[in-house]
N, CA and C atoms as an extended XYZ file, in Angstrom:
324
Properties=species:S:1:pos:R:3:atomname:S:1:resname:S:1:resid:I:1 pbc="F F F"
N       -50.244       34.173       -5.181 N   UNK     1
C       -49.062       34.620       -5.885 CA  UNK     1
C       -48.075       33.466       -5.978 C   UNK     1
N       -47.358       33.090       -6.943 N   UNK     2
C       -46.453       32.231       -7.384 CA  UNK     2
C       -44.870       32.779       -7.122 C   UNK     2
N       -44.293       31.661       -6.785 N   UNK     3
C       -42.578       32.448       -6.351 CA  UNK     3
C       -41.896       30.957       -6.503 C   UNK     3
N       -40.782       31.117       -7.381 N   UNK     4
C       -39.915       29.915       -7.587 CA  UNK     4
C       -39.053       30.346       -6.650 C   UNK     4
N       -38.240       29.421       -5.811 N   UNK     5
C       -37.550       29.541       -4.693 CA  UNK     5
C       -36.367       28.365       -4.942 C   UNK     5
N       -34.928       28.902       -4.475 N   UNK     6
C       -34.224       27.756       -4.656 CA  UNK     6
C       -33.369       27.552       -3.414 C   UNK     6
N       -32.345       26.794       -3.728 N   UNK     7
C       -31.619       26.352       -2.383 CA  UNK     7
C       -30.247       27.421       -2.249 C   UNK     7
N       -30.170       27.395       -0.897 N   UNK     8
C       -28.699       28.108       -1.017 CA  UNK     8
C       -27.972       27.547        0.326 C   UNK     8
N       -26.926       26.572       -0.203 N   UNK     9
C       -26.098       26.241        1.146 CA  UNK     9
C       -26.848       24.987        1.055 C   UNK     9
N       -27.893       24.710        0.991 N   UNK    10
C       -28.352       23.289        1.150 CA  UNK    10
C       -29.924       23.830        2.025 C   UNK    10
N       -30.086       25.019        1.809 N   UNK    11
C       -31.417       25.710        2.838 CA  UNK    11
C       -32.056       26.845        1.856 C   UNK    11
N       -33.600       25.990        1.515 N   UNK    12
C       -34.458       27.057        1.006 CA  UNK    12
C       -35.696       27.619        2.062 C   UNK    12
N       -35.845       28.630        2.020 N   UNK    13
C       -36.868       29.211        2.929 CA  UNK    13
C       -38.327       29.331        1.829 C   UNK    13
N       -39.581       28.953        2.497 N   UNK    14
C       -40.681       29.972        1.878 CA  UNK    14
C       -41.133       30.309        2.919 C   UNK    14
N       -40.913       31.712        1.974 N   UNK    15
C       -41.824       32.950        2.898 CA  UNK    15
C       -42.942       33.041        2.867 C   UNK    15
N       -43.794       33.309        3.819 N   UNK    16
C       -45.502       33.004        3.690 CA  UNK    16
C       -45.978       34.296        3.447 C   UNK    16
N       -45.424       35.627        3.640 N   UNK    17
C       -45.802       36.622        3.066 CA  UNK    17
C       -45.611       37.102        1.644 C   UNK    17
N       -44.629       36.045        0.720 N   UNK    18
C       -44.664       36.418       -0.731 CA  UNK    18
C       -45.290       35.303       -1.486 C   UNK    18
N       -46.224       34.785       -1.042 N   UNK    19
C       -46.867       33.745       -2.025 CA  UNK    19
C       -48.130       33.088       -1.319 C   UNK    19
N       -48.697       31.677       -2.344 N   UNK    20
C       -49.152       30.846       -1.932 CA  UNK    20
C       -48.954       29.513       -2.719 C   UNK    20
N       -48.010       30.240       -3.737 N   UNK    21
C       -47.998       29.050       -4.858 CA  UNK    21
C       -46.280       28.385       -4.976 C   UNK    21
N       -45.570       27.808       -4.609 N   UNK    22
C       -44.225       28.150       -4.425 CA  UNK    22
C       -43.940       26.319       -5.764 C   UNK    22
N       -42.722       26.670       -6.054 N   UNK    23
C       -42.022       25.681       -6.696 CA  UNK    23
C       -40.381       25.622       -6.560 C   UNK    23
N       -39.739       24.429       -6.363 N   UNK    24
C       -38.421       24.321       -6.341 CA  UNK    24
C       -37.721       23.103       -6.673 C   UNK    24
N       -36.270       23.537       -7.972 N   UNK    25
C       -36.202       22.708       -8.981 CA  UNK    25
C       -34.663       21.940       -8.023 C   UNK    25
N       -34.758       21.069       -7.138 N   UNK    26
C       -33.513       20.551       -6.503 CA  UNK    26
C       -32.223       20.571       -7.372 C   UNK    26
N       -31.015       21.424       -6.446 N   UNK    27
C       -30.034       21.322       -7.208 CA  UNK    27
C       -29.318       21.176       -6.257 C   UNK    27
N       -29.577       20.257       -4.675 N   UNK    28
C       -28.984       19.930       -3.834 CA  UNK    28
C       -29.895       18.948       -2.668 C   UNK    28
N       -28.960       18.244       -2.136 N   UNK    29
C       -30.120       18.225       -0.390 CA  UNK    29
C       -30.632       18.645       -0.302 C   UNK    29
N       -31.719       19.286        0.509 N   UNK    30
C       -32.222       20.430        0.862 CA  UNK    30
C       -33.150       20.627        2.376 C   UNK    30
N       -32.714       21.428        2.962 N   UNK    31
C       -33.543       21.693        4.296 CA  UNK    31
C       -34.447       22.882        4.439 C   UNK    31
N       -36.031       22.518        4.448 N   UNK    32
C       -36.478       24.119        4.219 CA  UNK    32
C       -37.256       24.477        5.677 C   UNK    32
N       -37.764       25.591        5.545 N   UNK    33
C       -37.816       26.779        6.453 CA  UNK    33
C       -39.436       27.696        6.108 C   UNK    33
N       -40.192       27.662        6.717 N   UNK    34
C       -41.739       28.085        6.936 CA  UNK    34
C       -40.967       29.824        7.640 C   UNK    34
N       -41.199       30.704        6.924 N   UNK    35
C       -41.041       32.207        7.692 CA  UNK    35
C       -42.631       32.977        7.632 C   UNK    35
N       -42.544       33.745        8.004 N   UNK    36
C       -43.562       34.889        8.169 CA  UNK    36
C       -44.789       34.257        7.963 C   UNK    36
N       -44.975       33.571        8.497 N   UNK    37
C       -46.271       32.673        9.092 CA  UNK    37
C       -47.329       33.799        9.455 C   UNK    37
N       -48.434       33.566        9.259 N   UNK    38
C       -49.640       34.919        9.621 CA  UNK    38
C       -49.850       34.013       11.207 C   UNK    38
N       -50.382       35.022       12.145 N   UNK    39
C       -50.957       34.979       13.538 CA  UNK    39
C       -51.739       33.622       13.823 C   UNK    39
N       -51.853       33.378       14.917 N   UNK    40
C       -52.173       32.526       15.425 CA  UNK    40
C       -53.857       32.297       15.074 C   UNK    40
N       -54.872       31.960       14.630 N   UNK    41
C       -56.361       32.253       14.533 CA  UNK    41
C       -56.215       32.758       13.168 C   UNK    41
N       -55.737       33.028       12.100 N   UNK    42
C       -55.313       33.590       10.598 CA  UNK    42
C       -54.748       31.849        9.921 C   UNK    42
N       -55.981       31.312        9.489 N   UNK    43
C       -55.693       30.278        8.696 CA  UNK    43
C       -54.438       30.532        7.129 C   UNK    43
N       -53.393       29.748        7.303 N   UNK    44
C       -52.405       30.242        5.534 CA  UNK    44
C       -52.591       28.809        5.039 C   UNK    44
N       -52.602       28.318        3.885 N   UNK    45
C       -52.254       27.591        3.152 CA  UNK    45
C       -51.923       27.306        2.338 C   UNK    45
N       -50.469       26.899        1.410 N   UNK    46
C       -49.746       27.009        0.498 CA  UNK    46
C       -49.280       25.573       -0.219 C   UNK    46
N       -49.340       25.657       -1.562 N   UNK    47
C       -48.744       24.626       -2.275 CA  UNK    47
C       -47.324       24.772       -2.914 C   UNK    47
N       -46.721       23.908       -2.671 N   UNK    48
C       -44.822       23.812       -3.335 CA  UNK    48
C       -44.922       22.534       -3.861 C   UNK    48
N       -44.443       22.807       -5.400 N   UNK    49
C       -43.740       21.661       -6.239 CA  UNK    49
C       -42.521       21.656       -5.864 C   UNK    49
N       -42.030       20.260       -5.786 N   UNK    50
C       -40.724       20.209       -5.858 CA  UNK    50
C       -40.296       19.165       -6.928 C   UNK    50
N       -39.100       19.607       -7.594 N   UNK    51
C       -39.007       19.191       -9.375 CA  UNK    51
C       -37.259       18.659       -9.192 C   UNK    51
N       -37.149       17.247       -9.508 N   UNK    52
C       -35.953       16.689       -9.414 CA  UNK    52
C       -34.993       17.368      -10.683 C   UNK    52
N       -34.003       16.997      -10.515 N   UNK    53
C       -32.895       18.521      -11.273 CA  UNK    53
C       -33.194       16.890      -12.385 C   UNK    53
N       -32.276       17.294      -13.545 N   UNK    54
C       -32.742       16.813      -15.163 CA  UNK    54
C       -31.820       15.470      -15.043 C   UNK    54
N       -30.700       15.096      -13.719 N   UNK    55
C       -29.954       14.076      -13.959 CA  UNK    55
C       -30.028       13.099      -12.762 C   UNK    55
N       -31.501       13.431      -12.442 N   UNK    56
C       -32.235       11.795      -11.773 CA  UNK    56
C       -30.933       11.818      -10.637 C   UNK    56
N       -30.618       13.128      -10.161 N   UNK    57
C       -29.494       12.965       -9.202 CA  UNK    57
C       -30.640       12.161       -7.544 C   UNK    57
N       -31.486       12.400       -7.310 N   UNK    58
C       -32.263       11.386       -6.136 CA  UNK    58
C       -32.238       12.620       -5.252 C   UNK    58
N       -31.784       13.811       -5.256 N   UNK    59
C       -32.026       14.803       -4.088 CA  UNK    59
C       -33.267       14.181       -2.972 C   UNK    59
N       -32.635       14.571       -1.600 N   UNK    60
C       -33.497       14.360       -0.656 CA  UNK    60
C       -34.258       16.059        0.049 C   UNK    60
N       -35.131       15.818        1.020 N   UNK    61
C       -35.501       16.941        1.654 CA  UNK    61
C       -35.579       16.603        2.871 C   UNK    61
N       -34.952       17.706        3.644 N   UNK    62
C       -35.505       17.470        5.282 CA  UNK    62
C       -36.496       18.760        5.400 C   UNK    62
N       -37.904       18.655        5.755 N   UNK    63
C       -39.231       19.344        6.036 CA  UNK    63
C       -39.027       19.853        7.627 C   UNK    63
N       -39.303       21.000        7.921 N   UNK    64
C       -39.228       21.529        9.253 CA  UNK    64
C       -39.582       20.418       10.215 C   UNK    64
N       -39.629       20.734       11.296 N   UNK    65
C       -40.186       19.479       12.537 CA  UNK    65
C       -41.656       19.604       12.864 C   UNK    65
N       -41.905       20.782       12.428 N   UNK    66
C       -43.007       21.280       12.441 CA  UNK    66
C       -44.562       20.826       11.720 C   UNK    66
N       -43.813       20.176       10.805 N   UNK    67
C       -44.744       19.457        9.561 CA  UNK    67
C       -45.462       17.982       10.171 C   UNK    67
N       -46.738       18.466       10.622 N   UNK    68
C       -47.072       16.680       10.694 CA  UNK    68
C       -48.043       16.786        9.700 C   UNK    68
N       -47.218       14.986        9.255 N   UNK    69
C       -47.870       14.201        8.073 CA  UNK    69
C       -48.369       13.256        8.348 C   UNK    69
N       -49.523       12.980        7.545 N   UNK    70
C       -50.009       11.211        7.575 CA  UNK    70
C       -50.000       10.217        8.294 C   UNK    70
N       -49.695        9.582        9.401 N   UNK    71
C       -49.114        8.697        9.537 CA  UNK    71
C       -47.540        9.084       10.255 C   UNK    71
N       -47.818       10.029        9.972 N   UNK    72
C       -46.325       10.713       10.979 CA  UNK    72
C       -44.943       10.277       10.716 C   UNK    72
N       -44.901       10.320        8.960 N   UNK    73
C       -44.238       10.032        8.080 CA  UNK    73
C       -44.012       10.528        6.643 C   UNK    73
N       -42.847       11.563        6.364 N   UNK    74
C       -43.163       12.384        5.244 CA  UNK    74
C       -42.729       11.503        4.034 C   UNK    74
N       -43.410       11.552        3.111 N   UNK    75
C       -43.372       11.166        1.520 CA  UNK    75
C       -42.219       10.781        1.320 C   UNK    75
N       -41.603        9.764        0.331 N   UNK    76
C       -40.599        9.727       -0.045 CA  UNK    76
C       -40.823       10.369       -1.585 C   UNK    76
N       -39.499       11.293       -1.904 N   UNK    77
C       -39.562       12.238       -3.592 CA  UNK    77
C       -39.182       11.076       -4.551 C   UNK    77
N       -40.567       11.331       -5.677 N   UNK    78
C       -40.010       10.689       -6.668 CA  UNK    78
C       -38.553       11.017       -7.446 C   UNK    78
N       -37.653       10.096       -7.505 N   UNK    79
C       -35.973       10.157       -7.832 CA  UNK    79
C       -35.479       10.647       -9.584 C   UNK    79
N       -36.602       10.192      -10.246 N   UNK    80
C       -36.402       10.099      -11.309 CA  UNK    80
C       -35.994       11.828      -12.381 C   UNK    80
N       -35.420       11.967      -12.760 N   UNK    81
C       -35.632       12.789      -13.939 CA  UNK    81
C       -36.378       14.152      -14.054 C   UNK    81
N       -36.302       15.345      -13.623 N   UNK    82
C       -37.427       16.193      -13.530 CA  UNK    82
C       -38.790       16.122      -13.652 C   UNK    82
N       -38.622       15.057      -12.358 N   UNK    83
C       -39.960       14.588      -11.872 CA  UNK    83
C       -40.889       15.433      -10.894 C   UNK    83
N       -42.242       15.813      -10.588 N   UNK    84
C       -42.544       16.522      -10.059 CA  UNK    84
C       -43.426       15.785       -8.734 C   UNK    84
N       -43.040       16.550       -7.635 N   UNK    85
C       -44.110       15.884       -6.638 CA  UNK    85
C       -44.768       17.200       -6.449 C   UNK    85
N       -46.183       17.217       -6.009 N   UNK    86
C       -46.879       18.304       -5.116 CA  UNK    86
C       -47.207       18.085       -4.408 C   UNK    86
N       -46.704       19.248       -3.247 N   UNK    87
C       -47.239       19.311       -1.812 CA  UNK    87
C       -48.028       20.189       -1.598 C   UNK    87
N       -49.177       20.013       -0.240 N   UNK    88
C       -50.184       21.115        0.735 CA  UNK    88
C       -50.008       21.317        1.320 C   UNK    88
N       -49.459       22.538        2.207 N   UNK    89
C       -49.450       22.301        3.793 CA  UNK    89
C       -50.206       23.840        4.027 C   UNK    89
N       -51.080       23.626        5.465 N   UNK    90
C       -51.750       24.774        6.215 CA  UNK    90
C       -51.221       24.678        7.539 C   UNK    90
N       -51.816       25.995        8.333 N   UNK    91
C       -51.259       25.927        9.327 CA  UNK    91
C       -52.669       27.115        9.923 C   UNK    91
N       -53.068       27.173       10.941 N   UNK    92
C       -54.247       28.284       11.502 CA  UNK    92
C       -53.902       28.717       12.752 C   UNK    92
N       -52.101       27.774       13.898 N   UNK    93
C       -51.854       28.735       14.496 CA  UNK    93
C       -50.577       28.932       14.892 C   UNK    93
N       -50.201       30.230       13.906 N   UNK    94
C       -48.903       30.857       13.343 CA  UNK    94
C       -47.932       29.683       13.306 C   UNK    94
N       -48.041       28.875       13.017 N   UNK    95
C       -46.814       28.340       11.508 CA  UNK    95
C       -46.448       26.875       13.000 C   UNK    95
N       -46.991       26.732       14.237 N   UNK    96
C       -47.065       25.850       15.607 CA  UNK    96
C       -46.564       24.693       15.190 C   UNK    96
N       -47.804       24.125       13.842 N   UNK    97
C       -48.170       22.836       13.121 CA  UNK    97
C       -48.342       23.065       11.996 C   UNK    97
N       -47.752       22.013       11.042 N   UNK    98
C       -48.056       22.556        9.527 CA  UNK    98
C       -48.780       21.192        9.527 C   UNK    98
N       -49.817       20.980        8.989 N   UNK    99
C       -50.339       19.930        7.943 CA  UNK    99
C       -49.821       19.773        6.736 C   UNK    99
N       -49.240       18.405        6.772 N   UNK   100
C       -48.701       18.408        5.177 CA  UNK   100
C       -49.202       17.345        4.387 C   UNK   100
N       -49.364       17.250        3.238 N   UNK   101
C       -49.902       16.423        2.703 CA  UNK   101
C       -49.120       16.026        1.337 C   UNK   101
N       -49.347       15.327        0.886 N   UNK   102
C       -48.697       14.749       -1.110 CA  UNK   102
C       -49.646       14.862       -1.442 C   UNK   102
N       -50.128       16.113       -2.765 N   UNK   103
C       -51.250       15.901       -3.373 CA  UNK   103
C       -50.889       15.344       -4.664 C   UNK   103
N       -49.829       15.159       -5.002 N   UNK   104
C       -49.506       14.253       -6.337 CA  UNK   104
C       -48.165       14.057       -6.881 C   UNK   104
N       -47.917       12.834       -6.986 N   UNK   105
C       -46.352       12.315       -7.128 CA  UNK   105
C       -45.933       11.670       -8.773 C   UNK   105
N       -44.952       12.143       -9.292 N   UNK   106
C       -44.691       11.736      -10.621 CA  UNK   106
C       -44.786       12.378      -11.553 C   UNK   106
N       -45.486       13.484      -11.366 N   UNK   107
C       -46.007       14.749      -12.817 CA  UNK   107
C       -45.906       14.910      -13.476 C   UNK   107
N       -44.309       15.075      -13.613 N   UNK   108
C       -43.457       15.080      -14.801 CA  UNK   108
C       -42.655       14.239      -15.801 C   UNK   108
């Protein structure tokens, strides 16, 4: 299921019980939030675009603490112009560790 999600206050949440497909178009900083994570042994895995607002403003993200990446270093967002990056992240026990990944930067 697909769910566009936005910021409020400078904090977007995805909920893991209304989707798997999530997208969000920065119209601030932003700090997000992993909720309703399935059980511990219940593999979830979800993809979020995140889409720079139309005036190349450079929005940043801070990713839960929870998220290990790569190299143990999250992506820097492409700055430009309603630009799109896509992300992966899973998790198999309840939301502990997220795997995150960049599956593709520039899109748009």
């Amino acid at each position: 299921t697909y769910q566009a999600v936005s910021s409020s206050g400078g904090s977007t949440t995805i909920n893991c019980e209304a989707g798997n497909v999530f997208s969000n178009t920065l119209s601030e900083n932003t700090t997000f939030t992993f909720s309703s994570t399935p059980p511990s042994g219940i593999a979830y895995g979800f993809s979020l675009k995140i889409v720079q607002d139309a005036s190349a403003s450079g929005y940043t993200i801070t990713w839960p603490t929870s998220v290990d990446w790569p190299d143990a270093t999250a992506p820097t967002l492409t700055s430009t112009a309603s630009a799109a990056d896509q992300f992966v992240f899973y998790t198999h026990d309840g939301g502990t560790t997220w795997y995150g990944f960049l599956a593709g930067q520039d899109l748009g």
